[in-house]
CSV table of C-alpha atoms in Angstrom, one decimal:
chain,number,residue,atom,x,y,z
A,20,MET,CA,43.8,15.7,14.9
A,21,SER,CA,46.5,15.7,17.4
A,22,ALA,CA,46.2,17.1,21.2
A,23,GLN,CA,49.2,20.0,20.1
A,24,SER,CA,47.1,21.0,16.5
A,25,SER,CA,44.0,21.2,18.9
A,26,LEU,CA,45.9,23.4,21.2
A,27,ILE,CA,47.1,25.8,18.5
A,28,LEU,CA,43.4,25.7,16.8
A,29,TYR,CA,42.2,26.6,20.0
A,30,ILE,CA,44.6,29.5,20.7
A,31,THR,CA,44.6,31.1,17.3
A,32,GLY,CA,40.6,30.7,18.1
A,33,ILE,CA,40.3,32.2,21.2
A,34,ASN,CA,42.7,35.3,20.2
A,35,LEU,CA,41.0,36.0,16.9
A,36,ILE,CA,37.4,36.0,18.9
A,37,THR,CA,39.2,38.0,21.3
A,38,PHE,CA,40.3,40.6,18.9
A,39,ALA,CA,37.1,40.3,17.3
A,40,MET,CA,35.2,41.5,20.4
A,41,PHE,CA,37.3,44.5,21.0
A,42,ALA,CA,37.1,45.9,17.7
A,43,TRP,CA,33.2,45.6,18.0
A,44,ASP,CA,33.1,47.0,21.3
A,45,LYS,CA,34.9,50.3,19.9
A,46,TYR,CA,32.5,49.9,17.3
A,47,THR,CA,29.8,50.2,19.0
A,48,ALA,CA,31.1,53.0,21.2
A,49,ILE,CA,31.6,55.0,18.9
A,50,LYS,CA,28.1,54.3,17.5
A,51,GLY,CA,27.1,54.8,20.9
A,52,GLN,CA,25.3,51.7,21.3
A,53,TRP,CA,25.1,48.3,23.0
A,54,ARG,CA,28.7,47.9,24.4
A,55,VAL,CA,30.5,44.7,25.0
A,56,PRO,CA,30.8,44.0,29.0
A,57,GLU,CA,34.4,44.8,30.4
A,58,LYS,CA,34.0,41.2,32.1
A,59,THR,CA,33.2,39.1,28.7
A,60,LEU,CA,36.3,40.9,27.2
A,61,LEU,CA,38.4,40.1,30.5
A,62,MET,CA,36.9,36.3,30.3
A,63,LEU,CA,38.1,36.0,26.8
A,64,ALA,CA,41.5,37.3,27.8
A,65,LEU,CA,41.9,35.0,30.6
A,66,ALA,CA,40.4,31.7,28.6
A,67,GLY,CA,43.6,32.6,26.7
A,68,GLY,CA,42.9,35.6,24.3
A,69,SER,CA,45.5,38.1,26.1
A,70,PRO,CA,47.7,38.2,23.0
A,71,GLY,CA,44.9,39.0,21.0
A,72,ALA,CA,43.7,41.3,23.5
A,73,ILE,CA,46.7,43.5,24.0
A,74,ILE,CA,47.1,43.2,20.4
A,75,ALA,CA,43.5,44.9,19.6
A,76,GLN,CA,44.1,47.3,22.4
A,77,GLN,CA,47.2,48.7,20.9
A,78,ARG,CA,46.0,48.4,17.3
A,79,LEU,CA,42.4,49.9,18.0
A,80,ARG,CA,43.7,52.1,20.6
A,81,HIS,CA,41.3,50.9,22.4
A,82,LYS,CA,40.8,50.8,26.3
A,83,THR,CA,44.3,51.5,26.7
A,84,ARG,CA,43.8,54.2,29.4
A,85,LYS,CA,40.8,52.8,31.5
A,86,GLN,CA,41.7,51.4,34.3
A,87,PRO,CA,41.5,48.9,36.5
A,88,PHE,CA,40.7,47.3,33.4
A,89,ARG,CA,44.3,48.0,31.8
A,90,ALA,CA,45.7,46.5,35.0
A,91,ARG,CA,43.4,43.2,35.1
A,92,LEU,CA,44.2,42.6,31.7
A,93,LEU,CA,48.0,43.0,32.4
A,94,LEU,CA,47.6,40.7,35.6
A,95,ILE,CA,45.7,38.2,32.9
A,96,ALA,CA,48.9,38.5,30.2
A,97,GLY,CA,51.4,38.3,33.3
A,98,LEU,CA,49.7,35.0,34.6
A,99,HIS,CA,49.7,33.2,31.0
A,100,VAL,CA,53.1,34.2,30.7
A,101,LEU,CA,54.4,32.8,34.2
A,102,LEU,CA,52.0,29.5,33.4
A,103,LEU,CA,54.4,29.0,30.1
A,104,VAL,CA,57.2,29.1,31.7
A,105,ALA,CA,56.4,26.8,34.4
A,106,LEU,CA,55.0,24.6,31.7
A,107,ALA,CA,58.9,24.8,30.2
A,108,ILE,CA,60.4,23.9,33.4
A,109,PRO,CA,59.8,19.4,33.7
A,110,VAL,CA,59.8,19.8,37.3
A,111,SER,CA,57.3,22.8,37.6
A,112,ARG,CA,55.2,21.4,34.9
A,113,GLN,CA,55.2,17.6,36.4
A,114,LEU,CA,53.8,19.3,39.6
A,115,MET,CA,51.0,21.4,37.8
A,116,PHE,CA,49.6,18.2,36.2
A,117,GLU,CA,49.9,16.6,39.4
A,118,GLN,CA,48.0,19.0,41.3
A,119,LEU,CA,45.6,19.4,38.4
A,120,HIS,CA,45.0,15.6,38.8
A,121,LEU,CA,44.3,15.9,42.6
A,122,LEU,CA,41.9,18.9,41.9
A,123,LEU,CA,39.9,17.0,38.8
A,124,ALA,CA,40.1,13.9,41.7
A,125,SER,CA,38.4,15.6,44.7
A,126,TRP,CA,35.6,17.1,42.2
A,127,GLU,CA,34.8,13.5,41.4
A,128,GLY,CA,34.1,12.7,45.1
């Protein structure tokens, strides 16, 4: 499997999982049962599931007014947009990869 195919599969999967977790949280909220922690929902969004989270918010009408959750989710989505824009510009993409390489090298010791 190519890197591009793997990335597409990952992004699709994380967004489906994120949407499903929002749906489960809404269901359990209605039933008065154990809820999915907001931290978990935000971490899924940060891991690449921000489109799935935002779609779930709108379609399911879940956590649309809850602050600061909503603001944090929009911040994560904004960071993802900035990352995509930066990756689309060759100079910034190269700089990002160089910084990532330096960071990984520093962790290795």
